[in-house]
Amino acid sequence: MKQLTSTLAILALSTSVGFAQMNHNMDHSNMPMSDEQMEGAVHTKAVVNSIDEGTANVSHDPIPEIGWPAMTMDLPVLDNAQMMGDVAAGDEVTLMLVQGEDGMYAIGAIMPN
Ligand SMILES: [Cu+2]
């Protein structure tokens, strides 16, 4: 019984770590965000439905770190957001969201998958 319990604990742990550190190979080294923003950054996979100056409409996966379910929504794009390649409507991407001064999440980086 003890062995079963610890196996379950390890399973639960590895699952939550998998969520918290979503696998992505984004280069964070040249990002202009503050340390505070980078520490609070979250990542999710998404489809870009539309994108233009300052706003993107995306359908993103759940983001358990901040309690967001999967949604289709408009998100602001930071002025200094990092576009890591050409991004066009219909693309599957990894989004990095950071909190602006108002505490609202905005897109800090978009990386095509
Ligand atoms: Cu990233």
Short mmCIF file of C-alpha atoms and ligand atoms in Angstrom, two decimals:
data_model
loop_
_atom_site.label_atom_id
_atom_site.label_comp_id
_atom_site.label_asym_id
_atom_site.label_seq_id
_atom_site.Cartn_x
_atom_site.Cartn_y
_atom_site.Cartn_z
CA MET A 1 0.00 0.00 0.00
CA LYS A 2 2.80 2.33 0.85
CA GLN A 3 4.39 1.66 -2.51
CA LEU A 4 1.14 2.41 -4.32
CA THR A 5 0.79 5.70 -2.49
CA SER A 6 4.27 6.86 -3.40
CA THR A 7 3.77 5.79 -7.02
CA LEU A 8 0.63 7.89 -7.16
CA ALA A 9 2.42 10.82 -5.57
CA ILE A 10 5.16 10.63 -8.19
CA LEU A 11 2.58 10.44 -10.96
CA ALA A 12 0.75 13.49 -9.63
CA LEU A 13 4.01 15.38 -9.27
CA SER A 14 5.25 14.61 -12.76
CA THR A 15 1.89 15.59 -14.23
CA SER A 16 1.86 18.98 -12.56
CA VAL A 17 5.49 19.64 -13.47
CA GLY A 18 4.62 18.79 -17.06
CA PHE A 19 1.93 21.43 -17.03
CA ALA A 20 3.95 24.08 -15.24
CA GLN A 21 6.94 23.78 -17.52
CA MET A 22 5.27 23.34 -20.85
CA ASN A 23 7.83 21.99 -23.24
CA HIS A 24 8.91 24.76 -25.51
CA ASN A 25 12.22 25.80 -26.98
CA MET A 26 11.70 29.53 -26.90
CA ASP A 27 14.84 31.62 -26.57
CA HIS A 28 14.23 34.00 -23.67
CA SER A 29 17.68 35.59 -23.74
CA ASN A 30 16.90 38.71 -25.76
CA MET A 31 13.49 39.53 -24.42
CA PRO A 32 12.91 43.12 -23.35
CA MET A 33 10.50 42.28 -20.52
CA SER A 34 11.37 42.91 -16.88
CA ASP A 35 12.61 40.09 -14.65
CA GLU A 36 9.30 40.31 -12.85
CA GLN A 37 7.39 39.81 -16.08
CA MET A 38 9.59 36.89 -17.11
CA GLU A 39 9.13 35.17 -13.75
CA GLY A 40 5.35 35.40 -14.08
CA ALA A 41 5.28 34.42 -17.74
CA VAL A 42 3.08 31.50 -18.78
CA HIS A 43 3.07 29.56 -22.02
CA THR A 44 0.36 27.87 -24.00
CA LYS A 45 -0.20 26.41 -27.41
CA ALA A 46 -2.68 28.31 -29.54
CA VAL A 47 -4.04 28.87 -33.02
CA VAL A 48 -3.88 32.46 -34.22
CA ASN A 49 -7.26 33.35 -35.73
CA SER A 50 -6.30 36.90 -36.62
CA ILE A 51 -3.50 39.27 -35.78
CA ASP A 52 -2.93 42.95 -36.37
CA GLU A 53 -1.39 45.94 -34.63
CA GLY A 54 -1.80 45.50 -30.92
CA THR A 55 -4.32 42.66 -30.82
CA ALA A 56 -4.51 39.00 -31.67
CA ASN A 57 -7.52 36.71 -31.58
CA VAL A 58 -6.36 33.28 -30.48
CA SER A 59 -7.82 29.90 -29.55
CA HIS A 60 -5.53 28.74 -26.77
CA ASP A 61 -5.15 25.55 -24.75
CA PRO A 62 -5.89 25.54 -21.01
CA ILE A 63 -3.36 27.47 -18.88
CA PRO A 64 -3.57 25.73 -15.49
CA GLU A 65 -0.97 28.01 -13.84
CA ILE A 66 -3.41 30.91 -13.99
CA GLY A 67 -6.65 28.94 -13.99
CA TRP A 68 -7.66 29.70 -17.56
CA PRO A 69 -9.65 27.12 -19.49
CA ALA A 70 -9.17 26.72 -23.23
CA MET A 71 -10.69 29.79 -24.86
CA THR A 72 -10.99 31.79 -28.03
CA MET A 73 -10.29 35.38 -27.10
CA ASP A 74 -8.71 38.68 -28.04
CA LEU A 75 -5.40 39.34 -26.34
CA PRO A 76 -3.35 42.51 -26.47
CA VAL A 77 0.06 42.18 -28.10
CA LEU A 78 2.77 44.11 -26.26
CA ASP A 79 4.53 46.84 -28.24
CA ASN A 80 7.79 45.01 -27.69
CA ALA A 81 6.42 41.50 -28.25
CA GLN A 82 8.86 39.07 -29.82
CA MET A 83 7.68 37.61 -33.11
CA MET A 84 9.88 34.55 -33.48
CA GLY A 85 9.26 34.05 -37.18
CA ASP A 86 6.45 34.95 -39.55
CA VAL A 87 3.08 34.60 -37.89
CA ALA A 88 -0.13 34.68 -39.89
CA ALA A 89 -3.77 33.83 -39.29
CA GLY A 90 -4.32 30.10 -39.07
CA ASP A 91 -0.87 29.34 -37.65
CA GLU A 92 -0.32 27.02 -34.71
CA VAL A 93 1.97 28.75 -32.26
CA THR A 94 3.32 28.80 -28.74
CA LEU A 95 2.32 31.96 -26.90
CA MET A 96 4.14 33.51 -23.99
CA LEU A 97 1.84 35.66 -21.88
CA VAL A 98 3.17 38.25 -19.46
CA GLN A 99 1.36 40.62 -17.15
CA GLY A 100 1.31 44.28 -18.06
CA GLU A 101 1.31 47.12 -15.53
CA ASP A 102 -2.45 46.75 -15.23
CA GLY A 103 -2.03 43.10 -14.19
CA MET A 104 -3.73 41.88 -17.35
CA TYR A 105 -2.05 39.21 -19.40
CA ALA A 106 -0.79 40.22 -22.81
CA ILE A 107 1.17 38.43 -25.50
CA GLY A 108 4.90 38.89 -24.93
CA ALA A 109 6.09 36.41 -27.55
CA ILE A 110 4.72 34.30 -30.36
CA MET A 111 6.66 31.35 -31.71
CA PRO A 112 5.39 29.32 -34.69
CA ASN A 113 5.28 25.60 -33.82
CU CU B 1 8.97 31.22 -23.70
#
